[in-house]
Structures are given as C-alpha cells and as structure tokens.
Short mmCIF file of C-alpha atoms in Angstrom, two decimals:
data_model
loop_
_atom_site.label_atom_id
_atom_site.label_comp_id
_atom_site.label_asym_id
_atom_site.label_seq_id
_atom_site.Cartn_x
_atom_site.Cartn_y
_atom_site.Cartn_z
CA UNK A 14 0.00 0.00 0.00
CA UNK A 15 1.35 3.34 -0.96
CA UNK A 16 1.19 6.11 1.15
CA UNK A 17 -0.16 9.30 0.34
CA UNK A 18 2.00 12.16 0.16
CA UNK A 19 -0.35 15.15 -1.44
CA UNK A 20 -3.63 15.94 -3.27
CA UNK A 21 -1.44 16.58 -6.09
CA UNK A 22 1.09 14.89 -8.60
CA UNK A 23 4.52 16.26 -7.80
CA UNK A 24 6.23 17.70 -10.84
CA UNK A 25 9.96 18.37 -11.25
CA UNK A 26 10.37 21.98 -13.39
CA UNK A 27 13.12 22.80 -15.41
CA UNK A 28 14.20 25.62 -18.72
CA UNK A 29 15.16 25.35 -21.80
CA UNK A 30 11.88 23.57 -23.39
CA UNK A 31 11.46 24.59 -26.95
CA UNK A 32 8.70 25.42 -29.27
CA UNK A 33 6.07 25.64 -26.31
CA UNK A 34 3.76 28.47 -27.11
CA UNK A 35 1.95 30.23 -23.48
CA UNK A 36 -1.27 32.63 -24.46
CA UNK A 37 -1.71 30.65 -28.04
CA UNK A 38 -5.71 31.40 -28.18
CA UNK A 39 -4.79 35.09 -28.56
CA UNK A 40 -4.27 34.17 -31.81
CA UNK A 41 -7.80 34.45 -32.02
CA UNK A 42 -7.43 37.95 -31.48
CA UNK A 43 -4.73 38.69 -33.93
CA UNK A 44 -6.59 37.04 -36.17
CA UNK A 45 -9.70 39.49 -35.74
CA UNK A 46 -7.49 42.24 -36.35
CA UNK A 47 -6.33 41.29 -39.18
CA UNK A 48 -9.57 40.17 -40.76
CA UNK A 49 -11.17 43.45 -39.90
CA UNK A 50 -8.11 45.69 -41.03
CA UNK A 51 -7.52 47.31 -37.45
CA UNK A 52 -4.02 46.87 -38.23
CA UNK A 53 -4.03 49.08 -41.02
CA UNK A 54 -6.74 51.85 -39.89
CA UNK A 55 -4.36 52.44 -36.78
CA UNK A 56 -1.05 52.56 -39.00
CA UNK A 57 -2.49 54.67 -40.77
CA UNK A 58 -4.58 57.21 -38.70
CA UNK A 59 -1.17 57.37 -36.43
CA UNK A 60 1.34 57.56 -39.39
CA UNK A 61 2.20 61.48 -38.55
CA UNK A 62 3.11 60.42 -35.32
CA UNK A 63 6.19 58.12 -36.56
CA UNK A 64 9.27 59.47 -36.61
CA UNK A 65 11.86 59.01 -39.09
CA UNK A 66 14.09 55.58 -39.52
CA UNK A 67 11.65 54.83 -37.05
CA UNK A 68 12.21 50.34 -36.20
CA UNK A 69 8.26 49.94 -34.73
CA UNK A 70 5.29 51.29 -36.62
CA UNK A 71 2.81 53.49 -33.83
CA UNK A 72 -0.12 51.15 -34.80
CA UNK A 73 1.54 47.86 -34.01
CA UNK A 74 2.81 49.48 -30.48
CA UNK A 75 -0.77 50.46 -29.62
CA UNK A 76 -2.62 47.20 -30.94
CA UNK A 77 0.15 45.49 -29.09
CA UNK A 78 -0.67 47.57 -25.87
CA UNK A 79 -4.28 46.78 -26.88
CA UNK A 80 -3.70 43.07 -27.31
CA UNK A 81 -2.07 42.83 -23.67
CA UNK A 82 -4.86 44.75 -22.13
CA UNK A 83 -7.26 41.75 -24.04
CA UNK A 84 -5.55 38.76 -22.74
CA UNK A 85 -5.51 40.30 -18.72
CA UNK A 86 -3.03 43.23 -18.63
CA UNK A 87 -3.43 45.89 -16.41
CA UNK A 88 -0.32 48.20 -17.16
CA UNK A 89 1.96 49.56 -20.38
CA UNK A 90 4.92 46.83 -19.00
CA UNK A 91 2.53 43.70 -19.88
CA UNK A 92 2.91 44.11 -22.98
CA UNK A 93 6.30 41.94 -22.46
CA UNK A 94 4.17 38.83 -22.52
CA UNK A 95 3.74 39.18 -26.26
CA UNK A 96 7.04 40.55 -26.58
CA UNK A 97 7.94 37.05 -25.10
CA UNK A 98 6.28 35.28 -28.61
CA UNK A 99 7.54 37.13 -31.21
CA UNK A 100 6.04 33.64 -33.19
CA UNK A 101 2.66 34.62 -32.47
CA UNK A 102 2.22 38.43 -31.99
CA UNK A 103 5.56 39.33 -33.95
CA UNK A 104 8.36 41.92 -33.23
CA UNK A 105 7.00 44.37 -30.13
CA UNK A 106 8.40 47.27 -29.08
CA UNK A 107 10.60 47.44 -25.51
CA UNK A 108 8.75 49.07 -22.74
CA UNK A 109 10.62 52.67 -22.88
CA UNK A 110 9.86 52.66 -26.60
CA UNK A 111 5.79 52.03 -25.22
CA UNK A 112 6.18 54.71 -22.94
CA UNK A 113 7.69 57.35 -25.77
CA UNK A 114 4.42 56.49 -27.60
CA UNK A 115 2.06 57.35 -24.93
CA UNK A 116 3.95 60.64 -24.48
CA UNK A 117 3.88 61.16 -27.85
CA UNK A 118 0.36 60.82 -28.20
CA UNK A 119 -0.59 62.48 -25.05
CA UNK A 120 0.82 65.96 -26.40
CA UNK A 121 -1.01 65.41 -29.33
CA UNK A 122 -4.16 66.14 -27.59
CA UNK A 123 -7.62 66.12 -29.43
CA UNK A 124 -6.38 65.25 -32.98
CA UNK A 125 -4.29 61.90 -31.67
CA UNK A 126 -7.54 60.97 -29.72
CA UNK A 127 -9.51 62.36 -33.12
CA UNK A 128 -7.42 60.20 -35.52
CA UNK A 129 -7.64 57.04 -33.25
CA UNK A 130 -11.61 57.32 -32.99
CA UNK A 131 -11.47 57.57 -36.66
CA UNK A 132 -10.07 54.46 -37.56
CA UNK A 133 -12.26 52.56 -34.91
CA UNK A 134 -15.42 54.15 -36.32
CA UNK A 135 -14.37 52.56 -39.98
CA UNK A 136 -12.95 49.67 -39.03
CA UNK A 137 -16.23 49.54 -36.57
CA UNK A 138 -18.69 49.72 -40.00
CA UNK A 139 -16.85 47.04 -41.79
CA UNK A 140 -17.27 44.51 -38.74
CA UNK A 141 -20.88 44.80 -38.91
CA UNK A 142 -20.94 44.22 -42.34
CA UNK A 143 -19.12 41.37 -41.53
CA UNK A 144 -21.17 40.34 -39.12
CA UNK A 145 -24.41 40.10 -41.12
CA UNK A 146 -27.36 39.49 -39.19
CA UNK A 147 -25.28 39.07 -36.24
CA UNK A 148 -24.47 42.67 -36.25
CA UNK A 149 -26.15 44.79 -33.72
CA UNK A 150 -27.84 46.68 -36.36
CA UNK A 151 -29.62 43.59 -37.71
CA UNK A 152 -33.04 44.60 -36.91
CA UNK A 153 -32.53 48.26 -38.50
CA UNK A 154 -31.77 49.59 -35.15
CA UNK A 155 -28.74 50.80 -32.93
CA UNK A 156 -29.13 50.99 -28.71
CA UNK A 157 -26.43 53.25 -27.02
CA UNK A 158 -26.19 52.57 -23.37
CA UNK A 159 -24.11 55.66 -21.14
CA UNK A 160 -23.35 55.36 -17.93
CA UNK A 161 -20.33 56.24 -15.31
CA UNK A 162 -17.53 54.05 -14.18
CA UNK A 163 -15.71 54.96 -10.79
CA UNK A 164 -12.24 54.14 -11.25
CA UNK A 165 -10.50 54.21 -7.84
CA UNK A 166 -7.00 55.75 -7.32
CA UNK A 167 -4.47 54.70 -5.34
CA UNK A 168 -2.25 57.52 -5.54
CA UNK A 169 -2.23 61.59 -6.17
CA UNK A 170 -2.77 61.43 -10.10
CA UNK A 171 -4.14 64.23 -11.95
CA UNK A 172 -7.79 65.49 -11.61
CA UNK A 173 -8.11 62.53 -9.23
CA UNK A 174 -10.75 63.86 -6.38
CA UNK A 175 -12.90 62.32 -4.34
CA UNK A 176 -16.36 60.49 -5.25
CA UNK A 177 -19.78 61.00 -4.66
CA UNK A 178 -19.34 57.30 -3.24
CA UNK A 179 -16.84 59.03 -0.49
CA UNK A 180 -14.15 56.94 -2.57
CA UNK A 181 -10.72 58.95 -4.08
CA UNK A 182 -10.15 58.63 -8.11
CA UNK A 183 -11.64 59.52 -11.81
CA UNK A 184 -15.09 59.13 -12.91
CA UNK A 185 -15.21 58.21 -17.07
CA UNK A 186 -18.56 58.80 -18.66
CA UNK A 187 -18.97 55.30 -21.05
CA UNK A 188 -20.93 54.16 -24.05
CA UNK A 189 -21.39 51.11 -24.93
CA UNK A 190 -23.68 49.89 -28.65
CA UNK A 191 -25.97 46.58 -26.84
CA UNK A 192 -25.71 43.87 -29.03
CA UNK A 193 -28.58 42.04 -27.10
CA UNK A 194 -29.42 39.07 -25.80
CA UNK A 195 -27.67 37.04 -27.70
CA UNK A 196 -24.31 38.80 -27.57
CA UNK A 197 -22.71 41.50 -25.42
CA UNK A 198 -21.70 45.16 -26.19
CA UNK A 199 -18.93 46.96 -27.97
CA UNK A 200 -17.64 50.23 -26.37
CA UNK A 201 -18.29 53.35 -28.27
CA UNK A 202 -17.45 56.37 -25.73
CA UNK A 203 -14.91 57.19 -23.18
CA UNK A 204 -14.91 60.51 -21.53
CA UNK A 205 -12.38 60.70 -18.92
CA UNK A 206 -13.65 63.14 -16.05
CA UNK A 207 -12.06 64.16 -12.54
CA UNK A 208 -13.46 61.90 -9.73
CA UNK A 209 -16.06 64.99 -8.47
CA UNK A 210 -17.51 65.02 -12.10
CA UNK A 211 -21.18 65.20 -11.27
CA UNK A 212 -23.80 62.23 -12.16
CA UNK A 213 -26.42 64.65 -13.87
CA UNK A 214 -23.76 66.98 -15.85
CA UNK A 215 -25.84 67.56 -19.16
CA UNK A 216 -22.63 68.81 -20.99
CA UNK A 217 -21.02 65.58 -19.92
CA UNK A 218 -23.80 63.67 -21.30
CA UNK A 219 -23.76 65.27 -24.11
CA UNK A 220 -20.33 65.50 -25.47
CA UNK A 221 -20.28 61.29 -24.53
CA UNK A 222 -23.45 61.24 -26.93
CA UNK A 223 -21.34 62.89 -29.49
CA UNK A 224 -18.75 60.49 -29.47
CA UNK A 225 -20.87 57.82 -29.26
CA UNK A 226 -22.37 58.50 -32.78
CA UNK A 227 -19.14 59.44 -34.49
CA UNK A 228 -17.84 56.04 -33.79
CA UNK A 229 -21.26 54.44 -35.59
CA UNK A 230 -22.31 53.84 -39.31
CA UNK A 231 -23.24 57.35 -40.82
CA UNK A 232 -26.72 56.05 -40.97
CA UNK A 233 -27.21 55.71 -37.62
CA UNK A 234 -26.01 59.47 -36.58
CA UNK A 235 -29.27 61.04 -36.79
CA UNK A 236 -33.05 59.44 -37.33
CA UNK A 237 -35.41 57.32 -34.94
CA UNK A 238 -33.23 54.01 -35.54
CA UNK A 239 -30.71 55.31 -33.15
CA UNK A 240 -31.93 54.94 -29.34
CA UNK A 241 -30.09 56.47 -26.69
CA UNK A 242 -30.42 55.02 -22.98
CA UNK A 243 -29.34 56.52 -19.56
CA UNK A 244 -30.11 56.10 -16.12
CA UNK A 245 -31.54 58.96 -13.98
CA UNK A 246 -27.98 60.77 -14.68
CA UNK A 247 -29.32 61.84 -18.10
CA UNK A 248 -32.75 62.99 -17.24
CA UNK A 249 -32.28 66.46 -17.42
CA UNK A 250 -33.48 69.53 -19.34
CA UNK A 251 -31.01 69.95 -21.19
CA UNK A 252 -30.09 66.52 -23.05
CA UNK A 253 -32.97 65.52 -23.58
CA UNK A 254 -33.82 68.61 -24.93
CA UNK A 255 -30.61 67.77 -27.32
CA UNK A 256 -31.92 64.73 -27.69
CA UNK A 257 -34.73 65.62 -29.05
CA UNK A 258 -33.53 68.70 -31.36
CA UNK A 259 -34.91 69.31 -34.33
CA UNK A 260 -32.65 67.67 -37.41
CA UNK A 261 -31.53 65.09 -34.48
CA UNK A 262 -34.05 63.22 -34.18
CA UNK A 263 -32.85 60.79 -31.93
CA UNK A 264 -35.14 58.05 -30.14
CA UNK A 265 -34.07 58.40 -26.22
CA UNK A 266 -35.37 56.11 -23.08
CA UNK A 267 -33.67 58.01 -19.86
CA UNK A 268 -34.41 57.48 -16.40
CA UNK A 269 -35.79 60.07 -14.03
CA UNK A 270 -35.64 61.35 -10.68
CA UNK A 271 -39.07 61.10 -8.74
CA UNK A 272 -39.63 64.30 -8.06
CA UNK A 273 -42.10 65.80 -5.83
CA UNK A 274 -44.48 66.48 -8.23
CA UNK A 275 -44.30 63.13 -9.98
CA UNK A 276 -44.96 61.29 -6.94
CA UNK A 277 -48.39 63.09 -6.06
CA UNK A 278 -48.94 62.58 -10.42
CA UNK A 279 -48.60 58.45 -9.11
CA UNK A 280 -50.70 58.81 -6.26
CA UNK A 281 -53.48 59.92 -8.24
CA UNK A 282 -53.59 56.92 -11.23
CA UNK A 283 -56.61 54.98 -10.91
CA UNK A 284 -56.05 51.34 -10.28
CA UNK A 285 -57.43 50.57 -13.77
CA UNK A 286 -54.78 52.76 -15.27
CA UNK A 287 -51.91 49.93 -14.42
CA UNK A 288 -50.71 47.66 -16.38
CA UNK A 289 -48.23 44.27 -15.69
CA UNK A 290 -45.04 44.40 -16.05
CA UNK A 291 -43.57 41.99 -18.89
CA UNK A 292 -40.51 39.42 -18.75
CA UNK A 293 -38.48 39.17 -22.24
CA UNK A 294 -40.15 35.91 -22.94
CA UNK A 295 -43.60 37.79 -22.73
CA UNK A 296 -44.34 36.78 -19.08
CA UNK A 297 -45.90 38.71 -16.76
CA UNK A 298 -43.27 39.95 -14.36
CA UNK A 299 -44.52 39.49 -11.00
CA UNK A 300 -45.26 42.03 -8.33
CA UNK A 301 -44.59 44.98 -11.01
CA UNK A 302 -47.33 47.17 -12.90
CA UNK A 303 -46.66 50.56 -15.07
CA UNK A 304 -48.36 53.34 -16.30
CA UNK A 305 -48.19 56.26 -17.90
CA UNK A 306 -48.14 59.40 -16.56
CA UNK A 307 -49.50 62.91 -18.08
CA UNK A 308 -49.99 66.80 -17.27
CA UNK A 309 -48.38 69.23 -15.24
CA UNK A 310 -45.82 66.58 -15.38
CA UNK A 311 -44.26 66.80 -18.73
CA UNK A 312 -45.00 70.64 -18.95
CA UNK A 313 -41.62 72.63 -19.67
CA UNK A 314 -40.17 69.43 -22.12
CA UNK A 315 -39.54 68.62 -25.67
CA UNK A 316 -43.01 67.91 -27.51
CA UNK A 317 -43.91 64.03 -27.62
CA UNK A 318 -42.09 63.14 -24.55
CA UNK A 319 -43.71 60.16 -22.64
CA UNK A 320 -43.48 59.96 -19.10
CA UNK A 321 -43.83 55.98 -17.85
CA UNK A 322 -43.27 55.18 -14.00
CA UNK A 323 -43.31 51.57 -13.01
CA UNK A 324 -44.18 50.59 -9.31
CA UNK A 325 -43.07 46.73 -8.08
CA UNK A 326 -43.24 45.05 -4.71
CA UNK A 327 -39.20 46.17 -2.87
CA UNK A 328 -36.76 42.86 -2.70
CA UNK A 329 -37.06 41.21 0.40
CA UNK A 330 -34.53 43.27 3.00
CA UNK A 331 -34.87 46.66 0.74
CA UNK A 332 -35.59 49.77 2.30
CA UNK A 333 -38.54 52.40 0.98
CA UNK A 334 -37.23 55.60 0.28
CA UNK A 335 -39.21 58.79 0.77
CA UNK A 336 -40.44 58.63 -3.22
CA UNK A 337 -41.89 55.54 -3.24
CA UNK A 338 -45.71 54.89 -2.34
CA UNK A 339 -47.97 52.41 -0.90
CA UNK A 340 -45.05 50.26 0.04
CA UNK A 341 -44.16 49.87 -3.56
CA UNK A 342 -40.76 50.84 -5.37
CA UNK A 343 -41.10 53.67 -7.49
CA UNK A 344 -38.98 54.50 -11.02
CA UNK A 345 -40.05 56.69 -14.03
CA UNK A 346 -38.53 57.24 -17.01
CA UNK A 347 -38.67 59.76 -20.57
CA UNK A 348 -39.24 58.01 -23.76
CA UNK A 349 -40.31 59.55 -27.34
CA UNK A 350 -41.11 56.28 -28.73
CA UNK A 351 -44.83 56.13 -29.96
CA UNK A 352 -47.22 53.05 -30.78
CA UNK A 353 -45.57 50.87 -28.94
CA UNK A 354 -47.41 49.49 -26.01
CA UNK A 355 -45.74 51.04 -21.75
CA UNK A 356 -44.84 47.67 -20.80
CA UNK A 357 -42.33 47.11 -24.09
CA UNK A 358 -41.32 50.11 -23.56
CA UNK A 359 -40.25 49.79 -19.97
CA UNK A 360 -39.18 46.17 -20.47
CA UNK A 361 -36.73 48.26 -22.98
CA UNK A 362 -35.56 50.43 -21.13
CA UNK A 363 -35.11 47.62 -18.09
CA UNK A 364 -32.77 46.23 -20.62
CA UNK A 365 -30.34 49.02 -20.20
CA UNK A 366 -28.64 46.83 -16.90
CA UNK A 367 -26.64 44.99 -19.62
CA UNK A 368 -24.45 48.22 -19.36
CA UNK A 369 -23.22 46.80 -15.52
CA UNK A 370 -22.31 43.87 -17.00
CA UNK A 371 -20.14 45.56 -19.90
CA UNK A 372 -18.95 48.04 -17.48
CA UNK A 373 -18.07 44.77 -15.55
CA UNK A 374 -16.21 43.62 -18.34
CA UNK A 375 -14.32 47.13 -18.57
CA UNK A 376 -13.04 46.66 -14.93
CA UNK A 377 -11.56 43.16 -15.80
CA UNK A 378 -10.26 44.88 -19.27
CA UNK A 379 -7.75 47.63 -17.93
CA UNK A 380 -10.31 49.53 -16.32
CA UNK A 381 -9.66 48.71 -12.82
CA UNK A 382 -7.17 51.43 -12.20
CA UNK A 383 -5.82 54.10 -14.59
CA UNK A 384 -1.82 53.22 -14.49
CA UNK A 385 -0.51 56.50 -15.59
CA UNK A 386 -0.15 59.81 -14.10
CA UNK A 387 -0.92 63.21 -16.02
CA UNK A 388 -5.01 63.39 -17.04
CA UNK A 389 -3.75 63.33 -21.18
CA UNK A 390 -1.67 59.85 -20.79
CA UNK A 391 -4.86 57.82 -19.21
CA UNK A 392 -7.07 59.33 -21.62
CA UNK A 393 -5.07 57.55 -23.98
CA UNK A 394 -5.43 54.72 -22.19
CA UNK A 395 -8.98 55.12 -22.18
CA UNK A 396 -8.68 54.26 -25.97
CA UNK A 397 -6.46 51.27 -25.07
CA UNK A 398 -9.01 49.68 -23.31
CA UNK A 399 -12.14 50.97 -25.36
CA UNK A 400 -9.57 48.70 -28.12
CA UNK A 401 -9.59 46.26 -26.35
CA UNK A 402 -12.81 45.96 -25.34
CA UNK A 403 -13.84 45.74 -28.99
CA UNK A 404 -11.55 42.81 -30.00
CA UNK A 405 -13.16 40.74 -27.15
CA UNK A 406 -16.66 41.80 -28.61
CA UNK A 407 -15.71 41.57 -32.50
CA UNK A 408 -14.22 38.38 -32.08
CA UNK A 409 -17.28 36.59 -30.50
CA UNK A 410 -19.39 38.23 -32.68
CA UNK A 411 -17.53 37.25 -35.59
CA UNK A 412 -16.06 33.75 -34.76
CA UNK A 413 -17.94 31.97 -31.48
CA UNK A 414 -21.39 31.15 -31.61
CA UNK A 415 -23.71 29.26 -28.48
CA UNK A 416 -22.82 29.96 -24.46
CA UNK A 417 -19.12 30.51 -25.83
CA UNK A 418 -20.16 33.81 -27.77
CA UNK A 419 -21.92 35.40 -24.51
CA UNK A 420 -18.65 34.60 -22.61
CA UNK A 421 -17.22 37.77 -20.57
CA UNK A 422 -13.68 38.70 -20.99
CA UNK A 423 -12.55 36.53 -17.50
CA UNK A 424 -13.65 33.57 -18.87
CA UNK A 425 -12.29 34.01 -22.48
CA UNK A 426 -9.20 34.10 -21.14
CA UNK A 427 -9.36 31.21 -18.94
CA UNK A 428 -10.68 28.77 -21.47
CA UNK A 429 -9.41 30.05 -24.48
CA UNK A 430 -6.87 32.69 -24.59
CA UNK A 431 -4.69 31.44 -21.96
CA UNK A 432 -4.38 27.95 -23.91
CA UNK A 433 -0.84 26.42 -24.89
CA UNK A 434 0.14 25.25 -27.86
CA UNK A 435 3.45 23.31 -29.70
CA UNK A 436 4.55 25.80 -32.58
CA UNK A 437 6.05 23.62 -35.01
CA UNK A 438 7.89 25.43 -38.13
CA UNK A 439 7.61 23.42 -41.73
CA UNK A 440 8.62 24.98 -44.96
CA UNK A 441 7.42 28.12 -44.77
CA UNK A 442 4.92 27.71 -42.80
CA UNK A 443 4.19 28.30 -38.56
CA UNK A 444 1.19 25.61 -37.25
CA UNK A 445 0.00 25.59 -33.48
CA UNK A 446 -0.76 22.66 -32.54
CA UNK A 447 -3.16 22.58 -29.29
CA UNK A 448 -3.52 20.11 -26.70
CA UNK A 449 -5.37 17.86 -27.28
CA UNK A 450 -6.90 16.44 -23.95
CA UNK A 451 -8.14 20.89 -23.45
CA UNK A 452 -11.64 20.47 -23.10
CA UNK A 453 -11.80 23.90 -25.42
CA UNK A 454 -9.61 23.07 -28.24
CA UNK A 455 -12.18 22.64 -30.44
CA UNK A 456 -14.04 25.99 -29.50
CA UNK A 457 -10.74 27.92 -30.49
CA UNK A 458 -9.69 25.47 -33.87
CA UNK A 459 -13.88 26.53 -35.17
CA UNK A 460 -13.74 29.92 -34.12
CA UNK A 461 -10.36 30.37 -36.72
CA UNK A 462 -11.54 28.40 -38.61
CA UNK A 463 -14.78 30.57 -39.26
CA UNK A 464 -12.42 33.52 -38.98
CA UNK A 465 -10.46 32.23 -41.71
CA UNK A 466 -13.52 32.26 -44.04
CA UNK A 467 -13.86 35.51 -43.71
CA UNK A 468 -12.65 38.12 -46.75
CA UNK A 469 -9.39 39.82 -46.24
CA UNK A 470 -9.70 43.50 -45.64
CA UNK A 471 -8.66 45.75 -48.94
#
C-alpha cells in the first residue's frame, strides 16, 4: 500500500523547453485584427506620429498595448508577454519605446484621440458588415447605453478627487452599442472626467453622446433608428432637450428622478390605469405594474415626450425611500417612442442593466485602475481599453457562436486565450498545434476556422 504524500502529482520543473507556445488562443485575437483591417486603420490614422528611420510602426505598439490589455493586462509593462512570442504576436516594441508612444500621443491632444476614434469608427462599419445578421444593427436599429464608471486611485494622479461614493479617483462617462441578448456590447465612448464630475452633468452627457455617434455607421447618426439610454444621470433639461432637437431626431429612453411632483402625479392613477409588467419571454413579471403618466408633469419638455413610471413590490430586506408609495418601489422614465405598447417600452428600457455587466467587463479589461499619471496619458489609455474591449466583442461576434459567444472577458481568457500550444515550423509555414486532452480546443480550432472564411480586408 502506498502512502499518500499530497492531493497533487509532484512535478519536477526545469528551462530550456522549446517550441512551447503560453497565451496561443490570442491568436484568435490577432486574427480578428487582421480580418477586420484594425491593423491598417491604426497605422495609418497614427502615421504622422512616426518618426523618421523609425524600427516599430505606432499602430503595431498600440494594438500590441491593446492586445495585452485583451488577454488580462493591467499596465503599459505587460505588454512583455507578447514581446515574449515574437512567433505569435511578432516583433513588439521594448517598454521605454511604449512609454515614448504614450507621451507622444498624449501631447497630441484632441487630434491623436480624433485620428484614433477615426479608424475605430471605420474599421467599426466594416465589422458589422461582416457580421451580417449578427451585427447589432440587424433589426434596422442601434441601442447606445451611457453610464459612469468609478475608477478608484491609489495615488495623487491628476484630476483625481474624491467620489460621490466618499471613494478617491476619476469618474469616465462610457458608451457602450448593446448587441442584445444574444451577444454582449462593444464600447463606443470614453470621456475621462475628474473623480467629483457630477452624475447629472448635461454637458457631460452630451459630449459622450457625441462620441458615441461618431464612432457608428453614418446612418445611424441622426433618425429614430438610433436609441439612446441613460439612467436617472441623463434625465435632465437639457439633453434631452438635445436629444430631441430638431434635425436630431434621436429616439431616447432616460431614467428620471421622482420628483415631488411626480410622486403626487402616481398617487393619483386609478387602479385601472396599471398595467403588468412583462418578462423578455412575454411573461408577466410578478409584483410589477406601469403606467403612464401625463400633465403638469411633462410641462416645460420637448413635444412628444412620454413619461412611464413603473411601481413593483421592494426585494425582500430593501428599504422604501421617501419617493416611493404604498409600500411599492417607485422609477419613471422619458421616452419619445410612440405606438408601442408602456410595458415594451419599460421592459426596454429595463434592458439598459446589460451596461453593468459591460462596465463589468471594462473593470476586468484595464479599467480597474488608470496606471498612468498626467489626465492626457490615461485618456489615452482610455482608448487602449475601449480597443480592447472591442476585440473581445468583434471576435465573438464574428467567430464563437452558443454559451461561448456570450462569454465575458474573464472567462475568455481562462478557457481560451490562456491555452498552450506546440509551434512547429515546416517549410514556410508556422502551425499551433493545441492540446489535445483541453476540453476547449475545439471551441478555439472553429472559431479560426470561421475567422479564416472571412474576406481579407482591402
């Protein structure tokens, strides 16, 4: 009888193996940028910024950064694990080289960040193209979520302040294009403010609308097909007044703060005046009625604005707060959208909580702290990880399809991205070979393959 020694086998560790590959399924990744031309949109929007005899191209060094942001990176210095296969992510640029660029592109204020949102806006249209009718356009229609991200700091950066949450950092303003049930979201705004930025800044709000529908199809800049959701941040005067401008056009659903004068507009709805609250499937959500609300309330806003306020039994352990009535839980929220029954409408606007999970998915994406120091460098790493955050949503969209495609960025990189592989060289040619006995082998070997398929940019 043996005895035991351990839960685990004991294995001896040495150097020197050869032609192991670490991080092989972020070759998924570089394939996506490739097959959607990121590569060359970035070399070329940042081609004034390369200096002369120049060794690294400015595009590789900030897909690069991009790329080690994807696969778990938190900092500029990360990018040495791809620096360690130059078989799989090629030749990458040494860290004070990284650190240059960022400077660089820092001092080049608004037209660096201008140039970068340009090429991510047309490299942005040709992915949904690619996508087809999994594009988040499919059904004719685009849903921008904005909402703010508290970003903590740990030390005195620049226009770090303290939070309404009584915490000490920044606090971005982000958009992010829903791609639904069936997929996730693709970031399309990042406004960097000071940590005191206020929740219900309208100019905020606005300028983060702006660059939200720069980075979309030209289509979708202006009309009814584009909708525009907030929390009770953006229900003020003044965007949705912008909102709503004439020549806009814009379909909104924004949240809004039960004010004093709302609540006594509740108290005095009939009982026959409320309707059930619906589920996605079409089931009646239980314990939650809306209705819609009308007079003195919407006096003072844009023309056609609807004013819906749903009321549903509190979670057990929740406390009322002073708006709420009858023991119920009180929210209301603006909407412009006509023939369309309250309860769709509210189950829409419901909807918009997808934005905590991609916000989620920002914080495990470089978003968790800002590494840098002046306000100008983390703006540009802002973009970094708005770049990043669009290879781990192009790449499902365009390659995975079933549970794998609603996977969050965590869990991509535990299953796939973090997979080894033998790199075996013959002729002229580079092959990965997985292992075979990883249960998600196959999930990466379809997702190139599918990838593959695809028509090469240009």
């Amino acid at each position: 009888m043996k005895k035991r020694i351990g839960s685990y086998p004991r294995v001896r560790t040495e150097g020197g193996g050869r032609g192991v590959v670490s991080q092989a399924g972020g070759v998924l990744l570089v394939e996506t940028i490739r097959k959607t031309g990121l590569d060359r949109a970035i070399s070329a929007a940042l081609a004034p910024w390369r200096k002369s005899r120049a060794v690294h191209d400015p595009g590789k060094i900030l897909l690069d950064v991009a790329l080690a942001v994807a696969l778990g990176g938190d900092c500029l210095a990360d990018v040495g694990m791809l620096r360690a296969e130059p078989a799989v992510f090629g030749p990458v640029a040494s860290d004070p080289t990284v650190s240059r660029l960022i400077d660089t592109l820092a001092s080049g204020g608004k037209r660096a960040l201008a140039a970068i949102r340009t090429a991510r806006a047309e490299v942005r249209e040709h992915v949904w193209t690619l996508a087809g009718e999994k594009a988040p356009d499919a059904d004719g229609q685009v849903v921008v979520d904005l909402d703010g991200v508290l970003v903590i700091a740990h030390s005195e950066k620049q226009d770090a302040a303290a939070t309404w949450k009584k915490t000490f950092g920044h606090h971005p303003l982000m958009g992010f294009v829903d791609h639904g049930q069936g997929g996730s979201g693709e970031p399309v705004a990042g406004l960097l403010r000071p940590g005191n930025a206020g929740s219900n800044t309208a100019a905020d709000h606005i300028e983060a609308a702006q660059l939200a529908l720069k980075q979309l199809p030209k289509k979708y800049r202006r009309g009814r097909q584009t909708l525009i959701r907030t929390d009770s941040g953006g229900g003020t005067h003044e965007f949705v007044d912008w909102l709503a401008a004439r020549g806009r056009w814009l379909s909104y659903s924004v949240g809004m703060t039960i004010t004093d004068a709302i609540h006594q507009a509740v108290l005095k709805v009939p009982a026959s005046a409320w309707t059930v609250a619906v589920e996605p499937g079409g089931h009646i959500r239980d314990g939650a009625w809306v209705a819609e609300l009308d007079g003195d309330c919407l006096k003072g806003w844009p023309k056609g604005m609807r004013l819906i306020v749903r009321k549903e039994r509190p979670h057990p352990g929740a406390q009322l707060r002073f708006t709420d009535a009858d023991g119920m839980r009180l929210t209301c929220f603006a909407t412009n959208t006509t023939h369309t029954p309250i309860a769709a409408l509210e189950l829409r606007h419901r909807q918009r909580a997808r934005a905590e999970d991609r916000i989620r998915a920002a914080r495990a994406t470089g978003l968790r702290n800002l590494p840098l120091h002046d306000m100008a460098q983390n703006q540009i790493w802002l973009e970094i990880v708005q770049i990043a955050l669009d290879l781990l949503a192009w790449m499902p969209m365009l390659a995975l399809t079933g549970k794998p495609r609603l996977w969050e960025p965590r869990r991509l990189r535990l299953r796939l991205f973090s997979t080894a592989a033998q790199l075996v060289t013959t002729g002229r040619r580079r092959i990965l070979r997985l292992a075979h006995h990883w249960p998600w082998s196959g999930v990466i070997t379809e997702a190139l393959a599918r990838l593959e398929a695809l028509p090469n940019p240009g």
